[in-house]
Coordinates of C-alpha atoms in Angstrom, one line a residue:
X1 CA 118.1 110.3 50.4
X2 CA 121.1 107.9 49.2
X3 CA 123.5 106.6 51.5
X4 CA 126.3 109.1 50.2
X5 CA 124.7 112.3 50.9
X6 CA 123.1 110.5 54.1
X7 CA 127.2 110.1 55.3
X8 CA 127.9 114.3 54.1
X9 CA 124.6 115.4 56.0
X10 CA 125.7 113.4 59.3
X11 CA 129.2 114.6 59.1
X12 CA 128.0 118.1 58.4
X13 CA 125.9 118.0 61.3
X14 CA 128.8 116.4 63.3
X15 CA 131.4 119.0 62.1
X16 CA 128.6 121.7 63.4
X17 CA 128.1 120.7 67.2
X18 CA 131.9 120.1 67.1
X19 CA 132.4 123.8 65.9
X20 CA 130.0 124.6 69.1
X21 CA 132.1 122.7 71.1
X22 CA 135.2 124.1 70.2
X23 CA 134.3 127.5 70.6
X24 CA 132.7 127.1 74.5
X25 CA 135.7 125.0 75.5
X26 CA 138.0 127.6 74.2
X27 CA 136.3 129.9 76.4
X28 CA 136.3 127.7 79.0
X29 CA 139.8 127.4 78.9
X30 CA 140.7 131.3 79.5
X31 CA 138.8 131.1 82.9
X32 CA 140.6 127.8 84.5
X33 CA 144.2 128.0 86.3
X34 CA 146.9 128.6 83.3
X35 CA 149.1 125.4 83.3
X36 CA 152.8 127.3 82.9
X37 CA 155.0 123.8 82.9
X38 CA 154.0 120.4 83.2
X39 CA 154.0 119.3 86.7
X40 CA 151.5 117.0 88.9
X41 CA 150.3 119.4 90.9
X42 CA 149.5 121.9 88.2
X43 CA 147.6 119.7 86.1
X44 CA 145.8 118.2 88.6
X45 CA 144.5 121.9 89.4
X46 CA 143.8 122.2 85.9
X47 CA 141.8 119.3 85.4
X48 CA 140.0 119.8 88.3
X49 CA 138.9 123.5 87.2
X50 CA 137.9 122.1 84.0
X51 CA 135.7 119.5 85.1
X52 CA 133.6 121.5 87.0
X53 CA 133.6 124.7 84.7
X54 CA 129.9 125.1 82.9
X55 CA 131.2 126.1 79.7
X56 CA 133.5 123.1 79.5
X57 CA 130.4 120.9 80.5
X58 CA 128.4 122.3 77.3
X59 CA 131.0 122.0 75.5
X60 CA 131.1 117.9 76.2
X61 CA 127.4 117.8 75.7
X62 CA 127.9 119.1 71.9
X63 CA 130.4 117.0 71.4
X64 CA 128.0 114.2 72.6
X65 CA 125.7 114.8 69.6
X66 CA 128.9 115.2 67.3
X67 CA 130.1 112.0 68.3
X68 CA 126.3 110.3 67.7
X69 CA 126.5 111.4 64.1
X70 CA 130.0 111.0 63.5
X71 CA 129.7 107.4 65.0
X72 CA 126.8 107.3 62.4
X73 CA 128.7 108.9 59.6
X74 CA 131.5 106.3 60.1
X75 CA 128.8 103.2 60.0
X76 CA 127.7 104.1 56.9
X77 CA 131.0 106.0 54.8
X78 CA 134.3 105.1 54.9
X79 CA 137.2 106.5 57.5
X80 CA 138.7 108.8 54.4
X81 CA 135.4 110.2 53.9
X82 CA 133.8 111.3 57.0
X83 CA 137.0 112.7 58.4
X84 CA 137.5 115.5 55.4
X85 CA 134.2 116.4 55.6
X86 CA 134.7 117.3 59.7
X87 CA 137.1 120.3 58.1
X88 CA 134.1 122.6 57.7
X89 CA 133.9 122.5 61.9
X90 CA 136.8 125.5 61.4
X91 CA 134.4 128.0 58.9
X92 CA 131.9 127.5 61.8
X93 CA 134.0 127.9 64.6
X94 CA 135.0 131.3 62.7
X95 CA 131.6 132.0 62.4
X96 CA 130.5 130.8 65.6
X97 CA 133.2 133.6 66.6
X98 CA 131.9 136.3 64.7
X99 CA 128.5 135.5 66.7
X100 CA 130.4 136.0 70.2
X101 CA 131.2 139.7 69.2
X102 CA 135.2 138.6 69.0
X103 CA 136.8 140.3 65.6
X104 CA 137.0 137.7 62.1
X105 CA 139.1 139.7 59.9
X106 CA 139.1 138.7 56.1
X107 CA 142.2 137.1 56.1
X108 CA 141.2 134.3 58.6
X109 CA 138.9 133.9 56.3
X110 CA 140.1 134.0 53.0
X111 CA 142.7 131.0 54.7
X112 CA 140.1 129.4 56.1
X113 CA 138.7 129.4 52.1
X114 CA 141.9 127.9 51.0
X115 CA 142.0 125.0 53.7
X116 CA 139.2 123.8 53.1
X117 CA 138.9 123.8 49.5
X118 CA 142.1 121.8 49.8
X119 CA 140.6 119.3 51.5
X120 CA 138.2 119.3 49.7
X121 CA 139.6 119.1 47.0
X122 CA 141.7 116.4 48.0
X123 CA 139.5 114.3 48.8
X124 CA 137.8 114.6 45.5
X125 CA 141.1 114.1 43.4
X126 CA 141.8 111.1 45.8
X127 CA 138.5 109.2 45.2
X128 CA 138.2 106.4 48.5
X129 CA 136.6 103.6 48.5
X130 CA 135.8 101.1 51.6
X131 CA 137.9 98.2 51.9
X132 CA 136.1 94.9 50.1
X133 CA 137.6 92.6 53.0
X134 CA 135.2 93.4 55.8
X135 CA 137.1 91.5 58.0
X136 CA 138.1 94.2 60.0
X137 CA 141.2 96.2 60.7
X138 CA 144.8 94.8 59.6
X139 CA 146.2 94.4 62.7
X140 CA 150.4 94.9 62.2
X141 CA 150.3 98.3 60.1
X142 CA 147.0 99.0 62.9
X143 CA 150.3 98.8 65.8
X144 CA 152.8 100.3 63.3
X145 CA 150.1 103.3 63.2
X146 CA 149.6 103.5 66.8
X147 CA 153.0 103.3 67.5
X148 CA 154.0 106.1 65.4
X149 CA 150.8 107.8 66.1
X150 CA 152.1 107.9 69.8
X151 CA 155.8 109.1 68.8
X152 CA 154.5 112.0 67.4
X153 CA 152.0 113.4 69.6
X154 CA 154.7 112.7 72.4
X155 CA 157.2 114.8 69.9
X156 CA 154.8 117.3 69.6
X157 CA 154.0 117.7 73.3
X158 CA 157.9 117.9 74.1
X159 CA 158.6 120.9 71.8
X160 CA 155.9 122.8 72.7
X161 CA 157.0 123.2 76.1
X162 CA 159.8 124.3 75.0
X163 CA 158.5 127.1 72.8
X164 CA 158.1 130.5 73.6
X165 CA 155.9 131.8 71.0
X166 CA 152.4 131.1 72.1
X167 CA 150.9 130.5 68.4
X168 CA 153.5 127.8 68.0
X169 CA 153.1 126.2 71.0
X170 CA 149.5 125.9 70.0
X171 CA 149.6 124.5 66.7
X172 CA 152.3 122.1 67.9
X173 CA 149.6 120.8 70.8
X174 CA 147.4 121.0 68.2
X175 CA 149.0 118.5 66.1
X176 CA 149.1 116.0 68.6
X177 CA 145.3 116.8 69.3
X178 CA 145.0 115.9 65.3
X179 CA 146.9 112.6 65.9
X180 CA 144.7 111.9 69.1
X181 CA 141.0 112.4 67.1
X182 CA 142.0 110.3 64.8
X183 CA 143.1 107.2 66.7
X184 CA 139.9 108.0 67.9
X185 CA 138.0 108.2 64.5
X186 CA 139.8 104.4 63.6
X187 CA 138.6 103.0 66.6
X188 CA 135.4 104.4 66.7
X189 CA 135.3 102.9 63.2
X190 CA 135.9 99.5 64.2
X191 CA 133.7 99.9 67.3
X192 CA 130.8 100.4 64.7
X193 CA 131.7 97.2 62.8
X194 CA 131.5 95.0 66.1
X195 CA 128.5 97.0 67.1
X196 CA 126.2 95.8 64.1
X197 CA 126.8 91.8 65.7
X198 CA 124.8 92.9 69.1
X199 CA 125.5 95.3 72.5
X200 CA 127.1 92.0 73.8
X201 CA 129.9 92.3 71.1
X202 CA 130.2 95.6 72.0
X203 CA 130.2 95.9 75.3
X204 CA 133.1 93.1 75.5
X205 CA 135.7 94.5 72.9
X206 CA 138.3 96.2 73.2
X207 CA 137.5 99.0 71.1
X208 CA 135.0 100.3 73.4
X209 CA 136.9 100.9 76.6
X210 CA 140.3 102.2 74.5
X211 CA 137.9 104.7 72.6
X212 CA 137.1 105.9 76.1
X213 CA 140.9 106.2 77.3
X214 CA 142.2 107.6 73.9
X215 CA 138.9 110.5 74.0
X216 CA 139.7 111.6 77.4
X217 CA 143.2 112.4 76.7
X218 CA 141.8 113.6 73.6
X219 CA 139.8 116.7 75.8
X220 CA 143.0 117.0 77.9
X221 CA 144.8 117.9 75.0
X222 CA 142.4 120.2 73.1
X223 CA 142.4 122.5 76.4
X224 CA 145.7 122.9 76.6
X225 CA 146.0 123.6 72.9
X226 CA 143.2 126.1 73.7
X227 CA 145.1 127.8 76.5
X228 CA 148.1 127.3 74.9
X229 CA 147.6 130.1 72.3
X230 CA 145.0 131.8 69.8
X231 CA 142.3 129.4 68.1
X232 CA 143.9 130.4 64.7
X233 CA 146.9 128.6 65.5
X234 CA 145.4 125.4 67.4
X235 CA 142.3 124.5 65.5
X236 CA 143.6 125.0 61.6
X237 CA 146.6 122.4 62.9
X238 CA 143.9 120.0 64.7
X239 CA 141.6 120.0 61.7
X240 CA 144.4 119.6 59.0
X241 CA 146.3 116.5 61.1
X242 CA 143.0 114.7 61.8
X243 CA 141.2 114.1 58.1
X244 CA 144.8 113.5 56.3
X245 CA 146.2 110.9 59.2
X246 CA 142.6 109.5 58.3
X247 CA 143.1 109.1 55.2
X248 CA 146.1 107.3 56.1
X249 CA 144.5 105.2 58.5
X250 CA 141.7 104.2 56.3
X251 CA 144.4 103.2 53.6
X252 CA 146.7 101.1 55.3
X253 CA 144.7 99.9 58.5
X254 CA 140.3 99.0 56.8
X255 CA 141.6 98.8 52.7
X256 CA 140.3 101.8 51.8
X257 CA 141.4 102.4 48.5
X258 CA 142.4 105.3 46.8
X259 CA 141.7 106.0 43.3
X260 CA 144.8 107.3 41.2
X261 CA 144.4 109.1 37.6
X262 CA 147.6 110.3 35.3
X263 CA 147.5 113.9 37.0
X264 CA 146.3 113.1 40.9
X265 CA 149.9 112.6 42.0
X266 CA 150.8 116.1 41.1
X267 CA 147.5 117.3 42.0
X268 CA 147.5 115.9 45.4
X269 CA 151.1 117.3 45.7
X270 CA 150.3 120.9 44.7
X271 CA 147.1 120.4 47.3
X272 CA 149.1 119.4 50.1
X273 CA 151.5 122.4 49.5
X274 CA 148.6 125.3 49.6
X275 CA 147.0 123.3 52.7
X276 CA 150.5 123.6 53.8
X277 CA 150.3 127.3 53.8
X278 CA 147.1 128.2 55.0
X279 CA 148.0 126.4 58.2
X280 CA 150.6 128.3 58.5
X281 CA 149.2 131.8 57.5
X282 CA 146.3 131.1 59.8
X283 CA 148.6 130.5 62.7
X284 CA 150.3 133.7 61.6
X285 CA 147.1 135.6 61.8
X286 CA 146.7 136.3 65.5
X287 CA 143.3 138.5 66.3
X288 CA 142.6 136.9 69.6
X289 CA 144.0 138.9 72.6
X290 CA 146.9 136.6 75.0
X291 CA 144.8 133.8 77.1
X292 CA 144.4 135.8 80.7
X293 CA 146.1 134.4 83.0
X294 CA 143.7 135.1 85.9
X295 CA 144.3 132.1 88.4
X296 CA 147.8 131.1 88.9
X297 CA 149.4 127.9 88.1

C-alpha cells in the first residue's frame, strides 16, 4: 500500500471512531445538568457530571483511537489533506444514528451528500502539497493564526449566548469547536515532526503540553455544542470549520502549497457557496427532539 492511500485509510479510520465518539457524547450530553448561562457554579456542575458519565468516558476512549490514527495520518500527509478527509465522520455519525433507532430523513442526507462532495471536491480542485522547508512551522502568521483563531471562537461563544434559537446557538458553538480541532490538528502536526528526533524532544516541547490544554477545551466545547441544540446544526458547522481552517493553516503556517489551474478559482468559489448551503440546510433540518432538560442548572 503507497503512502497516499496509507494517509486516506488512517484518516478514514480516524473519521470513523470520531463519528462513534460523537454520537455517545451527544448522548451523554442529554443526561448531564443543562448549563442555561454561563456562570462558575453551573459549569462546574457540568463538568463534573460529564466526567464521570459512562457514555462520555467511551466516548473519550474512541476518540483515543481517532487521535492514534489521525496523529498517524498527519506524520505521513499533509495538514490540508488529512483534515478533509475527517468530513466523512458526519455520514457516519448519521448512520451511526440510524443504528440508535433515532429518525435519518432523506434530506439530512441528501445535505450530508452535498457537504461532503464539496469537500471533497475541494480538496481535489485545490491539489496540496507539503511544504519543501521542513523546518517547521512559520512562526509570525503561526501567532497571527492563533490570535485570530482565538477572536473568533471567543465571537462565536458570545453570540450564542445570546441566541434564542437552539439550532443557531449550536452551529455557532460549533464553529468555535471547528476553530478549536484545528489548532489542535496544527499542533498535533508539529508535535509529530518533533516526535520523529526521540520521546526526549517530545516530551520537552511545547507542542505537547498546549495540545493537551487546547483538546480539553476542545471536549468542553463539543458538549456544549451538543447540548446546545440538535447534531444537525452543531456537527455539519464543526466538520465544515475544521478541514477549511486546515487548509488555511497548512498554507500559511507548514508551506503547503496549493495547486491553482485557469478554472480552480471559480471552481473553489462555486464549491464554497454549495458547502455554504448545506450547512445551512442541515442546521435547518431539525429531526432530533429538544435536549431534555432533566437535572437543573
Amino acid at each position: 500500500m503507497s503512502v497516499h492511500w496509507l494517509v486516506v485509510v488512517l484518516s478514514l479510520g480516524s473519521a470513523l471512531a470520531f463519528a462513534v465518539s460523537t454520537n455517545l457524547k451527544h448522548s451523554s450530553a442529554a443526561q448531564v445538568p443543562h448549563v442555561s448561562r454561563l456562570r462558575v457554579g453551573v459549569l462546574a456542575r457540568f463538568v463534573t457530571a460529564t466526567l464521570s458519565h459512562r457514555l462520555w468516558l467511551a466516548g473519550v476512549v474512541a476518540d483515543g483511537i481517532g487521535l492514534t490514527l489521525q496523529v498517524l495520518a498527519l506524520h505521513l500527509g499533509a495538514l490540508a489533506v488529512v483534515q478533509p478527509l475527517l468530513i466523512s465522520g458526519l455520514l457516519f455519525s448519521l448512520l451511526l444514528r440510524r443504528r440508535q433507532g433515532r429518525p435519518v430523513t432523506g434530506a439530512e442526507v441528501r445535505w450530508a451528500l452535498v457537504l461532503t462532495a464539496c469537500l471533497v471536491g475541494f480538496l481535489s480542485l485545490a491539489g496540496t502539497d507539503p511544504g519543501a522547508g521542513g523546518d517547521g512551522p512559520d512562526r509570525l502568521p503561526a501567532v497571527v493564526a492563533a490570535v485570530a483563531g482565538l477572536v473568533l471562537a471567543l465571537a462565536c461563544l458570545v453570540l450564542a449566548h445570546r441566541r434564542r434559537p437552539a439550532a443557531d446557538a449550536a452551529a455557532l458553538i460549533g464553529v468555535a469547536v471547528g476553530v478549536v480541532y484545528a489548532a489542535t490538528a496544527a499542533l498535533l502536526k508539529g508535535l509529530t515532526d518533533r516526535a520523529v528526533h526521540g520521546p526526549l524532544v517530545m516530551l520537552t516541547s511545547w507542542q505537547l503540553y498546549t495540545v493537551v490544554v487546547v483538546g480539553a477545551i476542545g471536549l468542553f466545547l463539543s458538549q456544549l455544542a451538543f447540548q446546545a441544540g440538535p447534531l444537525t446544526a452543531s456537527l455539519p458547522a464543526i466538520a465544515t470549520v475544521d478541514p477549511l481552517l486546515s487548509i488555511v493553516v497548512g498554507v500559511l503556517v507548514y508551506d503547503e502549497h496549493i495547486h491553482r489551474g485557469p478554472w480552480s478559482g471559480l471552481g473553489l468559489v462555486v464549491l464554497m457557496a454549495l458547502l455554504g448551503a448545506s450547512v445551512i440546510q442541515l442546521g435547518k433540518v431539525d429531526v432530533d427532539k429538544p435536549v431534555p432538560q432533566r437535572v437543573p442548572g
